[in-house]
Backbone as ProteinMPNN parsed JSONL, in Angstrom:
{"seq_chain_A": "XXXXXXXXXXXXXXXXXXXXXXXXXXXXXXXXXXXXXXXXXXXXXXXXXXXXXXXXXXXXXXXXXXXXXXXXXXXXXXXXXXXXXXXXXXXXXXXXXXXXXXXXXXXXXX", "coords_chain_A": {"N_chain_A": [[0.854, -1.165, 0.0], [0.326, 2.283, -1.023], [1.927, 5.723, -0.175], [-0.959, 7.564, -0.908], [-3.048, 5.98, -0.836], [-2.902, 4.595, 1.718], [-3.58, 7.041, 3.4], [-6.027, 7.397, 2.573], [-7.131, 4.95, 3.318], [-7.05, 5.197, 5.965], [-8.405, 7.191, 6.452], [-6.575, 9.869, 7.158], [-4.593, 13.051, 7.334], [-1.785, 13.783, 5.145], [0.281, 15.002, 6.529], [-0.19, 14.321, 8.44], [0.489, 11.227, 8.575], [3.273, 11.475, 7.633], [4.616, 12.42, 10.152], [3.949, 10.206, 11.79], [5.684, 8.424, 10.462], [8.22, 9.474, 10.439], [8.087, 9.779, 13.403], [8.62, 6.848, 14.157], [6.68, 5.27, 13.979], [5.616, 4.235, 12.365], [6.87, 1.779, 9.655], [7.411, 1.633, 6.855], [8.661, 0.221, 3.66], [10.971, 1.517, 1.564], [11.496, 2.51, -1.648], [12.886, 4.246, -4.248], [11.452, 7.0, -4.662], [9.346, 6.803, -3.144], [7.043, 5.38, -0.623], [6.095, 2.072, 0.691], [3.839, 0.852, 2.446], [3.417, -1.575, 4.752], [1.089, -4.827, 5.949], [1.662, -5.037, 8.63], [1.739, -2.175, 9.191], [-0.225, -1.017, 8.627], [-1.934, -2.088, 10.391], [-0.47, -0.994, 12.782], [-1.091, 1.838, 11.992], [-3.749, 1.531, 12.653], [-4.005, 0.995, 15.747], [-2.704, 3.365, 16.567], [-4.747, 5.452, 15.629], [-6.876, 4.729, 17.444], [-5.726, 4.775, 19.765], [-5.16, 7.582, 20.002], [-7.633, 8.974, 18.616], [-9.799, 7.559, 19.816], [-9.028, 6.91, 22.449], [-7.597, 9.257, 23.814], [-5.296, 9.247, 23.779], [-2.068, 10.767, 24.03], [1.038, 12.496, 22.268], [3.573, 11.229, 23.186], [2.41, 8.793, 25.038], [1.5, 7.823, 22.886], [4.012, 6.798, 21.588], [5.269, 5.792, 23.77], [3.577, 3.069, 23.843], [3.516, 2.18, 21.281], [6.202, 1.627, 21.413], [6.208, -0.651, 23.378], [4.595, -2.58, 22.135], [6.051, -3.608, 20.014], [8.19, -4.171, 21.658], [6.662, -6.934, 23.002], [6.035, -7.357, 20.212], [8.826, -8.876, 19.66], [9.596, -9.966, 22.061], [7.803, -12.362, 21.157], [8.498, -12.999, 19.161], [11.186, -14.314, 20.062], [9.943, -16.099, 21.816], [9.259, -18.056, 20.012], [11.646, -18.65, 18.181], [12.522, -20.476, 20.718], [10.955, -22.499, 21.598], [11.216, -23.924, 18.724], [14.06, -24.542, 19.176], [13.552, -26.07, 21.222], [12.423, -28.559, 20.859], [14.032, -29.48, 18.758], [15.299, -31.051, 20.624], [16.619, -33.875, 22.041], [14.764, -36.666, 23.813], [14.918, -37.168, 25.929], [16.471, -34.491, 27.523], [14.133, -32.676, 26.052], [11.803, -33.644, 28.148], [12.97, -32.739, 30.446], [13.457, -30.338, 30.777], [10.687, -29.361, 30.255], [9.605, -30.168, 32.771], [10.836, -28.545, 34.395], [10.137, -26.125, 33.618], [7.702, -26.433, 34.605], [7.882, -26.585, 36.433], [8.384, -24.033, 37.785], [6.259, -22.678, 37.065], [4.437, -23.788, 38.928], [5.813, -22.645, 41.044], [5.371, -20.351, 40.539], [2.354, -20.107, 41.163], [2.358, -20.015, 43.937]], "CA_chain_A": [[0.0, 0.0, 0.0], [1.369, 3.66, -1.162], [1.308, 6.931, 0.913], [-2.303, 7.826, -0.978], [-3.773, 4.287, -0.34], [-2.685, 4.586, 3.383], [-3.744, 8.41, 3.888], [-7.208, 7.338, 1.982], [-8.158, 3.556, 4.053], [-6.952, 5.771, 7.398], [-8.949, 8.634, 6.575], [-5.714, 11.038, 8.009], [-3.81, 13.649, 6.749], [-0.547, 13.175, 4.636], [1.366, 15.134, 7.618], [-0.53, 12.996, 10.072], [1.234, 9.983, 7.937], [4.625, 11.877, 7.598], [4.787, 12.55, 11.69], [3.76, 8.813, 12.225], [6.834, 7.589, 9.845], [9.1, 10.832, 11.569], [8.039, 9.076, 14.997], [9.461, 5.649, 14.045], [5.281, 4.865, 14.344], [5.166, 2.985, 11.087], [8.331, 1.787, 8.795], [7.492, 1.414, 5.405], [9.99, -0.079, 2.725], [11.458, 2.808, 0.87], [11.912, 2.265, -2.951], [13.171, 5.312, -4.406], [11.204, 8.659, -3.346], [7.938, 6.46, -2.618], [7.282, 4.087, 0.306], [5.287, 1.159, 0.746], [3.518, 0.129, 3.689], [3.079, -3.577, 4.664], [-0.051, -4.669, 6.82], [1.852, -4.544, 10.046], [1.795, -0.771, 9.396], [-2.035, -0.487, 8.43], [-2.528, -2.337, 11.881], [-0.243, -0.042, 13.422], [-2.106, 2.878, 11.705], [-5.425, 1.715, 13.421], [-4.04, 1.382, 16.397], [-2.293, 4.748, 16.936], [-5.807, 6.371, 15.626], [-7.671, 4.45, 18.273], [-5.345, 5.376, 21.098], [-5.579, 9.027, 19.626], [-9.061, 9.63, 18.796], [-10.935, 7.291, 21.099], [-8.802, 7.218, 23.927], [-7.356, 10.735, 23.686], [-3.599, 9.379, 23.975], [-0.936, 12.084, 23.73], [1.951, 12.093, 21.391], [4.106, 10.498, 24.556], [2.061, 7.524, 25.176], [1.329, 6.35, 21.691], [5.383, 6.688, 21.532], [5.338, 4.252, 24.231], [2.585, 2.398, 23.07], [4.312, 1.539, 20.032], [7.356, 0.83, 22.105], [5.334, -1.677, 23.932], [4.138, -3.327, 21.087], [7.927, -3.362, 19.416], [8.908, -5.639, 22.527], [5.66, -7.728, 23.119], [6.523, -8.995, 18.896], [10.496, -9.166, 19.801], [9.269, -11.728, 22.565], [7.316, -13.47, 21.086], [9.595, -14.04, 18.135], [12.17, -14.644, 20.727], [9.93, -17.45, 22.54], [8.874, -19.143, 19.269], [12.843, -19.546, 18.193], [13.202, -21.268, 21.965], [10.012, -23.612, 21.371], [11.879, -24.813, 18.026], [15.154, -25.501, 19.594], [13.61, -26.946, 22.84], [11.554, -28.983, 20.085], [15.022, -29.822, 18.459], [16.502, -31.744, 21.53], [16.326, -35.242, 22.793], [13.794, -36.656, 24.592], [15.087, -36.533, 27.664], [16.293, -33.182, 27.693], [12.784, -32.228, 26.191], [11.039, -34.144, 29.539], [13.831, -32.22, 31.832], [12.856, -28.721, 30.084], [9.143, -29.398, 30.764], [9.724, -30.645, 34.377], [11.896, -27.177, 34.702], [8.975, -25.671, 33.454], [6.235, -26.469, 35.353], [7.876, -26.337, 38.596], [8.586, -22.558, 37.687], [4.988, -22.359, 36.899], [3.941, -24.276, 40.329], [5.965, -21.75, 42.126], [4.819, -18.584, 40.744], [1.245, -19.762, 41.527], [1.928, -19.869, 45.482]], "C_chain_A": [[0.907, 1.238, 0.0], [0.654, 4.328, 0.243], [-0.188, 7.074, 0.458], [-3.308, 6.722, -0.343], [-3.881, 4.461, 1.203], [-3.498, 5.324, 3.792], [-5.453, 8.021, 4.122], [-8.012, 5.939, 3.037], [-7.851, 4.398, 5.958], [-7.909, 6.972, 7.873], [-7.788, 9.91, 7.392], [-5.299, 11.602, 6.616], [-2.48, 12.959, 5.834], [0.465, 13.589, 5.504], [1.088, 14.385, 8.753], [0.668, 11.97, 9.701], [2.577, 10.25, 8.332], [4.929, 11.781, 9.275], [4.897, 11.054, 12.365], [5.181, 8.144, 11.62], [7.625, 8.523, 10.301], [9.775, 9.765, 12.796], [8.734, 7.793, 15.009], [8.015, 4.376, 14.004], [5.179, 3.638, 13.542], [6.653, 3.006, 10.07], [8.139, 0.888, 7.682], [8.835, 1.123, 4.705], [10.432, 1.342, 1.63], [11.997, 2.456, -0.836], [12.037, 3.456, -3.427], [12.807, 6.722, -3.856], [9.596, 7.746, -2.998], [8.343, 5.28, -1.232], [6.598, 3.232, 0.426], [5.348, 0.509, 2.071], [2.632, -1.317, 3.684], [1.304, -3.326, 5.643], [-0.076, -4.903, 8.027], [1.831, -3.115, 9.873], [0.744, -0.492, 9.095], [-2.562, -1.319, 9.814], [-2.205, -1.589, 12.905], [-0.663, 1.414, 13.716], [-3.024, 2.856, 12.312], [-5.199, 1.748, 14.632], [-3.537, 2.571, 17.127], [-4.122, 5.537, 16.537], [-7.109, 5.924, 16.838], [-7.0, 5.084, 19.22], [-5.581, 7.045, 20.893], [-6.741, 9.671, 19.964], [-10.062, 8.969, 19.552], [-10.485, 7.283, 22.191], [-8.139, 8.311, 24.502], [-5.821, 10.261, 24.413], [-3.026, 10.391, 23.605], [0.302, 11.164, 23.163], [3.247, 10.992, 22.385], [3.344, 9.11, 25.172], [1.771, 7.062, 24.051], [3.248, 6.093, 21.59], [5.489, 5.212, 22.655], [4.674, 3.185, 24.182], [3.389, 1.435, 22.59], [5.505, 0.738, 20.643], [7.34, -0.698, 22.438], [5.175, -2.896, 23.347], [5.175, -4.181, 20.096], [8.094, -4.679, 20.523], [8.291, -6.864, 22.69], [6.246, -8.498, 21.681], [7.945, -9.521, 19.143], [10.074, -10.303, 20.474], [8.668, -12.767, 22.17], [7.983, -14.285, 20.05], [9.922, -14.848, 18.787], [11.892, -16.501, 21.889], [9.626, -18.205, 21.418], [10.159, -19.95, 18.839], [12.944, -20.548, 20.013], [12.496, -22.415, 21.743], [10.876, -24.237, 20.532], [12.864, -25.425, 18.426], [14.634, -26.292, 20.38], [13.153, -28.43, 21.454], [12.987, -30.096, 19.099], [15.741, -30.943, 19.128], [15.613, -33.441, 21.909], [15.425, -35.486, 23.085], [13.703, -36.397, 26.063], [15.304, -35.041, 28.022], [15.376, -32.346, 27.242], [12.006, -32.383, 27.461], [11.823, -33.061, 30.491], [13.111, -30.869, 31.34], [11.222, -28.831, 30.973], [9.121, -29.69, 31.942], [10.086, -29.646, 34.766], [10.624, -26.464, 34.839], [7.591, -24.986, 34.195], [6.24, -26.543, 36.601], [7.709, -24.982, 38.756], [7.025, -21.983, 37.491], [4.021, -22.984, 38.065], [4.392, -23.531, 41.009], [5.451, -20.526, 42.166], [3.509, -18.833, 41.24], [1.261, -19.699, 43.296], [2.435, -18.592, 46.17]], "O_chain_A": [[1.916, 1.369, 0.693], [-0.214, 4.051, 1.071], [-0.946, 6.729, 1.364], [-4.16, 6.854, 0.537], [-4.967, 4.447, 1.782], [-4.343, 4.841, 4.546], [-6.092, 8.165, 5.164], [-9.187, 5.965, 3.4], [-8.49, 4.041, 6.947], [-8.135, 7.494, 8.965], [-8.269, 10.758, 8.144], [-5.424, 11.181, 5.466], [-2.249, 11.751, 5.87], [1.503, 12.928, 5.532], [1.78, 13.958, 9.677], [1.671, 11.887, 10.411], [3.138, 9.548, 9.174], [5.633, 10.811, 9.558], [5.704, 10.752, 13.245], [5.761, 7.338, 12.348], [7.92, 7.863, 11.298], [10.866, 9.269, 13.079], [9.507, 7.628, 15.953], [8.116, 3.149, 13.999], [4.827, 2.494, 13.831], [7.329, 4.005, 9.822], [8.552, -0.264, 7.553], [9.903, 1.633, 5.044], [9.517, 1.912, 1.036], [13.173, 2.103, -0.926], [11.081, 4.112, -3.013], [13.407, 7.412, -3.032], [8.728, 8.468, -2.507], [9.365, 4.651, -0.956], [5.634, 3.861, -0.012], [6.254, -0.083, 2.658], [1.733, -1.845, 3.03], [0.647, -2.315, 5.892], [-1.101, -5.023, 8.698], [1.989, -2.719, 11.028], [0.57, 0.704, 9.327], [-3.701, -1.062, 10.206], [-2.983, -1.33, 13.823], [-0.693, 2.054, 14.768], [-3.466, 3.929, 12.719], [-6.006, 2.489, 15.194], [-3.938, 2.772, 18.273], [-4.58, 6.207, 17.462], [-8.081, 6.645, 17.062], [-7.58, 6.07, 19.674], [-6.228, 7.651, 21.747], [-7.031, 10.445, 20.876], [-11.067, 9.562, 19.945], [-11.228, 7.585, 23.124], [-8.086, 8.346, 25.731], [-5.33, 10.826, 25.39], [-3.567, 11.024, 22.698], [0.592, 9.978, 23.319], [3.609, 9.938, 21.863], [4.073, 8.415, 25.88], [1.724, 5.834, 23.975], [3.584, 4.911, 21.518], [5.708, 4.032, 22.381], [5.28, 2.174, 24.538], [3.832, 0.382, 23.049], [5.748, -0.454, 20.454], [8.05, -1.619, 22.034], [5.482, -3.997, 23.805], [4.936, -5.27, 19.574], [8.112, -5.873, 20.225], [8.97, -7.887, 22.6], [6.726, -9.631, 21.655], [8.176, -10.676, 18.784], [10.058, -11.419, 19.954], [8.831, -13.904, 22.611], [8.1, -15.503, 19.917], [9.488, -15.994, 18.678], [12.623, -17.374, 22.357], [9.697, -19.391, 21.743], [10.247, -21.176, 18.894], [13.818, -21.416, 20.012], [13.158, -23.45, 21.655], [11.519, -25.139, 21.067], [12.942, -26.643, 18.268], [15.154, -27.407, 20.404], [14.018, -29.304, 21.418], [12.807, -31.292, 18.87], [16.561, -31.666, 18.563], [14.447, -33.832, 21.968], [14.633, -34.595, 22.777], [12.989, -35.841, 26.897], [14.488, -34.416, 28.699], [15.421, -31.215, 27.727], [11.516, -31.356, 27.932], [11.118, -32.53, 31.349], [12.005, -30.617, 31.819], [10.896, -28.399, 32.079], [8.057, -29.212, 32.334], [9.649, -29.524, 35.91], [10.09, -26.219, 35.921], [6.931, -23.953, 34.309], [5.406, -26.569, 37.506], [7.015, -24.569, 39.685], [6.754, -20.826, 37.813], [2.842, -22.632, 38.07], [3.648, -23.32, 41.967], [5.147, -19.796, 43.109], [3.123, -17.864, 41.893], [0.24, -19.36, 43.894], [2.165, -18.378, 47.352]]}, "name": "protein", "num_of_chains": 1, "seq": "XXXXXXXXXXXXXXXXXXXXXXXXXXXXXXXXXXXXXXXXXXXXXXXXXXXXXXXXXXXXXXXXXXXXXXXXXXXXXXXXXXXXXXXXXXXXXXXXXXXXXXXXXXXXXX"}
């Protein structure tokens, strides 16, 4: 999706847009002077205009917002590579993992 496409399914401005890609909000691929946004950045778009206009966020919490959101996918990448390796190993050291596991998950509940 171009800048018009974007501006047009967001209903915003084109400096709204520009400020949002400024901010680090949304990071379109850059092919010469145009950019193209994927559809992690038209999800990101909806949710910066929700925190905006329905929950009357300020430029300082969608910043951390976004931040937020930035680490939440990093982890979860970060636990799906661990699943594959764990997923990778032995059987036994699969059983020991899961025994590790679920004690760590028996202790936090007391």
């Amino acid at each position: 999706m171009n800048d018009l496409e974007l501006i047009r399914f967001l209903k915003i401005e084109g400096t709204v847009l520009d400020v949002w890609v400024e901010q680090g909000w949304l990071l379109p691929e850059t092919r010469g002077n145009s950019r193209e946004f994927r559809d992690a950045d038209v999800a990101r778009g909806r949710l910066i205009l929700d925190l905006t206009r329905d929950l009357g966020v300020n430029e300082a919490g969608v910043d951390l917002m976004m931040d937020l959101v930035d680490q939440i996918h990093g982890l979860r990448s970060t636990l799906r590579e661990l699943v594959t390796a764990m997923e990778e190993q032995d059987d036994e050291v699969k059983r020991r993992l899961r025994n590790r596991l679920a004690d760590s998950l028996e202790n936090r509940r007391l």
